[in-house]
mmCIF file of C-alpha atoms and ligand atoms in Angstrom:
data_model
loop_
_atom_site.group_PDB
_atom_site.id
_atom_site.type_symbol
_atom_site.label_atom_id
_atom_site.label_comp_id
_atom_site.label_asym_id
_atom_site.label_seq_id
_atom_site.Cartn_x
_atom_site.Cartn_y
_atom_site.Cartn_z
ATOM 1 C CA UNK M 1 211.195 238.449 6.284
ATOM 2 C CA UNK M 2 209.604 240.220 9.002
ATOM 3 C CA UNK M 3 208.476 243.485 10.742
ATOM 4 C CA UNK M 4 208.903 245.306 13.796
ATOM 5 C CA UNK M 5 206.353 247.139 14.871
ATOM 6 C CA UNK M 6 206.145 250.804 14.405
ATOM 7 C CA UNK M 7 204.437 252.709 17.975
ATOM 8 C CA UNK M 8 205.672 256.081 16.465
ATOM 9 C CA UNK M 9 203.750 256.100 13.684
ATOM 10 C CA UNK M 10 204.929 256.750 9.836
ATOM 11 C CA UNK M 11 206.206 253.727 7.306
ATOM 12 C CA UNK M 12 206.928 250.360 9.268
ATOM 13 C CA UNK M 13 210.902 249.190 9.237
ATOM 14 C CA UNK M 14 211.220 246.381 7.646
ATOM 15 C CA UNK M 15 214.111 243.546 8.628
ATOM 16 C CA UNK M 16 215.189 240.305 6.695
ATOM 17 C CA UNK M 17 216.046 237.594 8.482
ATOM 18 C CA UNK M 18 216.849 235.078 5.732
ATOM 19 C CA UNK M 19 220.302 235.841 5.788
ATOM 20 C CA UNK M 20 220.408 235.224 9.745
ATOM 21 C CA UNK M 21 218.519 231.723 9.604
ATOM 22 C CA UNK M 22 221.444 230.957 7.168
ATOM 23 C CA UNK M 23 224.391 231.597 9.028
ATOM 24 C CA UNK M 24 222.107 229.907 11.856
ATOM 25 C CA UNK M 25 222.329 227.036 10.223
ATOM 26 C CA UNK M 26 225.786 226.942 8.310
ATOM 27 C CA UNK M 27 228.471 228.839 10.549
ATOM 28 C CA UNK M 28 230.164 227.532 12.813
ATOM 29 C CA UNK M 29 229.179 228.878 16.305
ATOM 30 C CA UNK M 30 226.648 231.229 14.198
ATOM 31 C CA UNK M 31 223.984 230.568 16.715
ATOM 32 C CA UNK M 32 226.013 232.789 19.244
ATOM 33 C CA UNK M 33 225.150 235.305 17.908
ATOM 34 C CA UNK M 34 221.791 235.552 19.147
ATOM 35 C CA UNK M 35 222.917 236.523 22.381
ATOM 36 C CA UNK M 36 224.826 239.546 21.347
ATOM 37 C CA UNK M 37 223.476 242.846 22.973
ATOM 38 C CA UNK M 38 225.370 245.385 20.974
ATOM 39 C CA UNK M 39 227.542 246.352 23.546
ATOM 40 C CA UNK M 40 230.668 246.657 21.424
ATOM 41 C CA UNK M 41 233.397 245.551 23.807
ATOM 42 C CA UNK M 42 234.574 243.396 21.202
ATOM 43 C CA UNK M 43 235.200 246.325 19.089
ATOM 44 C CA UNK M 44 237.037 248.328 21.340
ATOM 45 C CA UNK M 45 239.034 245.202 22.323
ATOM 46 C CA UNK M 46 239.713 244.505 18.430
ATOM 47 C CA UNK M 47 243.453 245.293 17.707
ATOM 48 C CA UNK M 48 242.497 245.037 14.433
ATOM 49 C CA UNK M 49 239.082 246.967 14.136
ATOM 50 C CA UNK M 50 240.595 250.538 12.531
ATOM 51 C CA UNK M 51 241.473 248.203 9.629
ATOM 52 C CA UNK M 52 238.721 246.214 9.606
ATOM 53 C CA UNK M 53 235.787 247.691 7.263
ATOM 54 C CA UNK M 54 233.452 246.334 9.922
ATOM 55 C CA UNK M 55 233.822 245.621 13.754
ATOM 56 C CA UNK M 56 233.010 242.261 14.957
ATOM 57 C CA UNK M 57 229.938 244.073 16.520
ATOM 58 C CA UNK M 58 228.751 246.029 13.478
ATOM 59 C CA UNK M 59 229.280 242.725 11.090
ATOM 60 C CA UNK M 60 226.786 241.083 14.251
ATOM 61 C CA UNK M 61 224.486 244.331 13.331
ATOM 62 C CA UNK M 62 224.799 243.168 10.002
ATOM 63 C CA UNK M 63 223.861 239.619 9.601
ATOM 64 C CA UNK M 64 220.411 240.800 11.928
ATOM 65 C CA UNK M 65 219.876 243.471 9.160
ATOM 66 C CA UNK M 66 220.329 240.908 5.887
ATOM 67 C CA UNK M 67 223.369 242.355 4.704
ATOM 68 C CA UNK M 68 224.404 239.226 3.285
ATOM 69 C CA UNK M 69 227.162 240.519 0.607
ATOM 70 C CA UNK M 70 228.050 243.035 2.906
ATOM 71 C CA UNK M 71 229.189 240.193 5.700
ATOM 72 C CA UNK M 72 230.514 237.678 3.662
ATOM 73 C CA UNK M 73 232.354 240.162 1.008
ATOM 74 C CA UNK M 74 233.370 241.759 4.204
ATOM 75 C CA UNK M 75 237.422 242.296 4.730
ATOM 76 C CA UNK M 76 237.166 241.871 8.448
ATOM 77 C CA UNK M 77 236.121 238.341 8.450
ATOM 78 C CA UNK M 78 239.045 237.499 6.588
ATOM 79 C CA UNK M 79 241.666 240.451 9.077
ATOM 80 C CA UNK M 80 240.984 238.344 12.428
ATOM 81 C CA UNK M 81 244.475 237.439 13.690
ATOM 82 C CA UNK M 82 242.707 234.874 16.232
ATOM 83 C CA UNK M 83 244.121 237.212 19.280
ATOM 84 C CA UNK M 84 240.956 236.153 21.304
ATOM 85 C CA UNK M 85 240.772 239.538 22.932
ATOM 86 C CA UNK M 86 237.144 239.771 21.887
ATOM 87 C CA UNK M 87 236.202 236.348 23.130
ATOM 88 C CA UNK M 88 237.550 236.602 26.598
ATOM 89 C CA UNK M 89 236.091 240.358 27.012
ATOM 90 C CA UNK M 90 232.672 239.382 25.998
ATOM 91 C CA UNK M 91 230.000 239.918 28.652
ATOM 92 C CA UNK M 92 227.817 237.575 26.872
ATOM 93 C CA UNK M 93 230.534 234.891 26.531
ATOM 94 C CA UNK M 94 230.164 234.887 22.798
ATOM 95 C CA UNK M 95 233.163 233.023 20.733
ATOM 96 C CA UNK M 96 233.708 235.953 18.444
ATOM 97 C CA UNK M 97 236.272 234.232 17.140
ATOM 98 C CA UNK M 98 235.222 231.693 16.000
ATOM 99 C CA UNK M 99 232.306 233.410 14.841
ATOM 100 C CA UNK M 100 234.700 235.132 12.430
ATOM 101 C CA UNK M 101 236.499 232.246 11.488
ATOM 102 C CA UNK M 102 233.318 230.913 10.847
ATOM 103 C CA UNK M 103 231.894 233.538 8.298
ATOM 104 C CA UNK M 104 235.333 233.756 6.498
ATOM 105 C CA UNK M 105 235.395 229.534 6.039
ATOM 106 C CA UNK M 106 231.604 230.370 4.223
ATOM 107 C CA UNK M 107 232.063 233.091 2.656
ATOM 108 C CA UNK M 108 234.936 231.044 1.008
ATOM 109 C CA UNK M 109 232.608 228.385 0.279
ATOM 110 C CA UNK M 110 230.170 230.631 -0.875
ATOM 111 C CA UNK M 111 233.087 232.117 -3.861
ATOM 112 C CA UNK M 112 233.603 235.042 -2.000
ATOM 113 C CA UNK M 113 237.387 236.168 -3.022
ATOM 114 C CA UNK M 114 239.128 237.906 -0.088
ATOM 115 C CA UNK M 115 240.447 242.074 -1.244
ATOM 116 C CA UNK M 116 244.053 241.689 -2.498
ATOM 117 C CA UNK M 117 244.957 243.317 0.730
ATOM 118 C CA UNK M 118 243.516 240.374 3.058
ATOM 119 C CA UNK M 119 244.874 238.538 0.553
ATOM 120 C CA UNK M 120 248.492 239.391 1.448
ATOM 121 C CA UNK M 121 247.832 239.410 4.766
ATOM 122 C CA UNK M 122 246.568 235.258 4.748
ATOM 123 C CA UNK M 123 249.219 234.313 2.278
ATOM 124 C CA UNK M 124 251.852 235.803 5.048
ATOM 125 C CA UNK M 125 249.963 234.888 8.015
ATOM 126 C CA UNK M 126 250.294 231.331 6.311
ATOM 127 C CA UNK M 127 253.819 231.833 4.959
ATOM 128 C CA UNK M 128 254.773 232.470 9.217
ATOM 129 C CA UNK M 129 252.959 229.709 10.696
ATOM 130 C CA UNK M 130 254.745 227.257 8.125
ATOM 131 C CA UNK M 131 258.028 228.656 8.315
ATOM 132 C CA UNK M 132 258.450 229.660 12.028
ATOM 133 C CA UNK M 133 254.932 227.910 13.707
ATOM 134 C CA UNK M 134 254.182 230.946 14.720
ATOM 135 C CA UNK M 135 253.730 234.864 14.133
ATOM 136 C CA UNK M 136 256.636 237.352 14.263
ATOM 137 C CA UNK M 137 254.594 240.372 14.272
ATOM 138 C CA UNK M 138 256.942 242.985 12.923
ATOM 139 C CA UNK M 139 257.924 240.607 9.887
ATOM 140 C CA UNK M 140 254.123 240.471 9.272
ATOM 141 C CA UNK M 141 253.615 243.919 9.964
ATOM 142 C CA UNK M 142 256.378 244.944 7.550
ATOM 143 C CA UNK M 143 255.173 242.692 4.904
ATOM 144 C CA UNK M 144 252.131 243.584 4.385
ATOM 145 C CA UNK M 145 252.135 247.407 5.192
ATOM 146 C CA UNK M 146 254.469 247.590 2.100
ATOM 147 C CA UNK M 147 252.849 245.048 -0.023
ATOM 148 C CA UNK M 148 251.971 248.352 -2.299
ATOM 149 C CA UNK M 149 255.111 249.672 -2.071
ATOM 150 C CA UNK M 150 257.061 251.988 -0.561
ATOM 151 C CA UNK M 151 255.583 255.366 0.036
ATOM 152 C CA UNK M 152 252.063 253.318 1.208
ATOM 153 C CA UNK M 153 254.300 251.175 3.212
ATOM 154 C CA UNK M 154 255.746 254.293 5.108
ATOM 155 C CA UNK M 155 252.132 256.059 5.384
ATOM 156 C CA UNK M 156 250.826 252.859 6.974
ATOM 157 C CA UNK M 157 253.640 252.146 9.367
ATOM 158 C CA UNK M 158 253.438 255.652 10.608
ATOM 159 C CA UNK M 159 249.574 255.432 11.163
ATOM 160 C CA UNK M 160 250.647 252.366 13.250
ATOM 161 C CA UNK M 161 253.210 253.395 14.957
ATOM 162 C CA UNK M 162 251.312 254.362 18.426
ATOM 163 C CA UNK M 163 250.298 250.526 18.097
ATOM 164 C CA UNK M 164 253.346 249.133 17.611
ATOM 165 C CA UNK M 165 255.775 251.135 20.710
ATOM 166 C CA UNK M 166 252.510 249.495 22.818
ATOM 167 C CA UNK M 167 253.310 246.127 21.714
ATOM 168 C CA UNK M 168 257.386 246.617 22.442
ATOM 169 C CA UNK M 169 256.187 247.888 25.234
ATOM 170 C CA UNK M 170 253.950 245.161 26.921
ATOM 171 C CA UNK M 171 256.639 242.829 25.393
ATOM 172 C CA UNK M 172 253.812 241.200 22.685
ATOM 173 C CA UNK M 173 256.091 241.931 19.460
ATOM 174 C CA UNK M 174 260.284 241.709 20.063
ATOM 175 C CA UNK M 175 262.865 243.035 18.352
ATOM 176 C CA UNK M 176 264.604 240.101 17.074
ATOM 177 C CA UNK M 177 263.614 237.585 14.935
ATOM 178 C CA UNK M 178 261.486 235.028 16.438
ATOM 179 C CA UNK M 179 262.971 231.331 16.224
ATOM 180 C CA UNK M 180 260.800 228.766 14.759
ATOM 181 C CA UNK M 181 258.958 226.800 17.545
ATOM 182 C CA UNK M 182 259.857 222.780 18.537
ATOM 183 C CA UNK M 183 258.529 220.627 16.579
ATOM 184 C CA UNK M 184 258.575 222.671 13.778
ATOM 185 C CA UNK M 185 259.041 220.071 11.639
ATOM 186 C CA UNK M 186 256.068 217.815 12.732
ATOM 187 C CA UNK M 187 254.096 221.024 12.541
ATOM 188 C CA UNK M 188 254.818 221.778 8.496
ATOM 189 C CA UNK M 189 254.241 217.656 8.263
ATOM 190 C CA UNK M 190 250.619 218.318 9.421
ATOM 191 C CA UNK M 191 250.347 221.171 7.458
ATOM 192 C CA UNK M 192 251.293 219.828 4.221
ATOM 193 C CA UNK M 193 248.992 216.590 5.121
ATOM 194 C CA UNK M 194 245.832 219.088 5.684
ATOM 195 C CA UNK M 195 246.487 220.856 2.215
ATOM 196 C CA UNK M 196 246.964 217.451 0.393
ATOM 197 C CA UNK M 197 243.063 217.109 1.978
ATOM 198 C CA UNK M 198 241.881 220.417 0.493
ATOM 199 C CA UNK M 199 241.737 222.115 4.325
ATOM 200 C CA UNK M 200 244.898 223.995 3.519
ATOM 201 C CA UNK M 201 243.412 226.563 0.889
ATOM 202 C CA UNK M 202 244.524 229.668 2.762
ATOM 203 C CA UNK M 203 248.429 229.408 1.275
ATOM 204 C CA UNK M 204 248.804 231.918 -1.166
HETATM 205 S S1 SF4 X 1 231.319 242.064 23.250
HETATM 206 FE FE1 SF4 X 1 229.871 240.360 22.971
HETATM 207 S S2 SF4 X 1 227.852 241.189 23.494
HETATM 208 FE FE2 SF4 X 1 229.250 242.932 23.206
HETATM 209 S S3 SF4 X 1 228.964 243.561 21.039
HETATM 210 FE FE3 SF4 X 1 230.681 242.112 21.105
HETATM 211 S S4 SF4 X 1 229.771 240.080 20.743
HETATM 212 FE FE4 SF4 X 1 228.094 241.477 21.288
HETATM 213 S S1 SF4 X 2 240.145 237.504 17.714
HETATM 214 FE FE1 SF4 X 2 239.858 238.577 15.755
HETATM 215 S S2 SF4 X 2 237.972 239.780 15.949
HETATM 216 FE FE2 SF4 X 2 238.630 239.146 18.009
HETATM 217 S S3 SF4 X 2 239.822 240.889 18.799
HETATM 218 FE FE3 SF4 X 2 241.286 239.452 17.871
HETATM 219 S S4 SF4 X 2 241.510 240.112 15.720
HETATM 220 FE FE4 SF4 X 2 239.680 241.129 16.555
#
C-alpha cells in the first residue's frame, strides 16, 4: 500500500499496489505495463473496446488502482480477438496483447469464470480456428450476436452494422465462406495434442 502525496490540502488519496506487484510478477509481459502513459491510443485503436466493459487503457488504470476483481473478472480480457492493432499503435511499444492474453490465462488460473457472453464468443472463436484455422468474421459475428436469440441478435447486428460495411469495405471480412487454411489437418493434430496436455481449456 502506499500514498501519494496531497499539495492541495484535504484527506490524502490512498493507492494499493499489491495487486500491481502481482501481476508484476505472474503475467505474462505484466511488467509492460509500467511504461504505459495513459494515452489511450490503444483504446481508440480497439475494434473491440464499445464491447469491452473496460479498454485496454482503463483495465492498465485499473491494475495501478488495485482493482483486482475488477481486472481479472473483467469481460475484456477475455473479448481480445488478438488483432494487434493496439500493439503496433502503441507509442510506448507496449505488447497490449499479450498483456491481455496474459490477464485472461490468470484470471483463469485464479477461478475466474468468463460472462456467458465471452463465453460464446471463446467457444466459437475456438470452434473457427479448429474447423477452418482461421476466423471467418461474419460466421463469428453472426454466432454470437444471436447467441440470445433473435430479436437481441437483430439489435446487436444493427448496432454493428457501421463496423461491419467498414470491414467489406477495406476487404478484412468477405462475403463468402472462408476455406479452411493448408495444413488444416496438421493444425487440428496440434490442437488436439495441446488439449490432451491441459493447454487447450478454451473449447467450449
Ligand atoms: S497506447 Fe500504449 S501508452 Fe497509450 S494507453 Fe495504450 S498501452 Fe498505454
Ligand atoms: S489485440 Fe485485443 S486489445 Fe488489442 S486492439 Fe485488438 S482486440 Fe483490442
Amino acid at each position: 500500500m502506499g500514498k501519494i502525496e496531497n499539495k492541495g490540502g484535504g484527506r490524502p488519496v490512498g493507492y494499493n499496489t499489491s495487486f500491481a506487484e502481482e501481476v508484476f510478477r505472474n503475467v505474462d509481459f505484466g511488467e509492460e505495463i509500467k511504461m504505459c502513459m495513459q494515452c489511450g491510443v490503444c483504446a481508440a485503436s480497439c475494434p473491440l473496446s464499445l464491447k469491452m466493459d473496460f479498454s485496454p487503457r482503463k483495465i492498465f488504470t485499473l491494475i495501478r488502482a488495485g482493482k483486482r476483481e475488477e481486472v481479472l473478472g473483467s469481460q475484456a480480457i477475455m473479448l481480445c480477438t488478438s488483432c494487434y492493432s493496439c500493439k503496433v499503435r502503441c507509442p510506448r511499444k507496449i505488447p497490449v496483447v499479450d498483456v491481455m492474453h496474459g490477464l485472461a490465462n490468470y484470471a483463469l488460473r485464479q477461478g475466474f469464470v468468463p460472462r456467458k457472453n465471452t463465453s460464446v464468443f471463446g467457444g466459437e472463436f475456438w470452434r473457427q480456428i479448429y474447423k477452418l484455422g482461421r476466423i471467418d468474421e461474419k460466421d463469428l459475428s453472426r454466432r454470437y450476436f444471436f447467441a440470445d436469440g433473435l430479436v437481441p441478435g437483430i439489435k446487436n447486428s444493427l448496432e454493428m452494422m457501421d463496423m461491419g460495411l467498414q470491414m467489406l469495405l477495406h476487404k478484412r471480412m468477405k462475403l463468402l465462406p472462408e476455406r479452411p487454411i493448408k495444413g488444416i489437418k496438421a493444425l487440428r493434430r496440434m490442437l488436439d495434442k495441446a488439449e490432451q496436455m491441459g493447454k487447450g481449456g478454451a473449447r467450449a
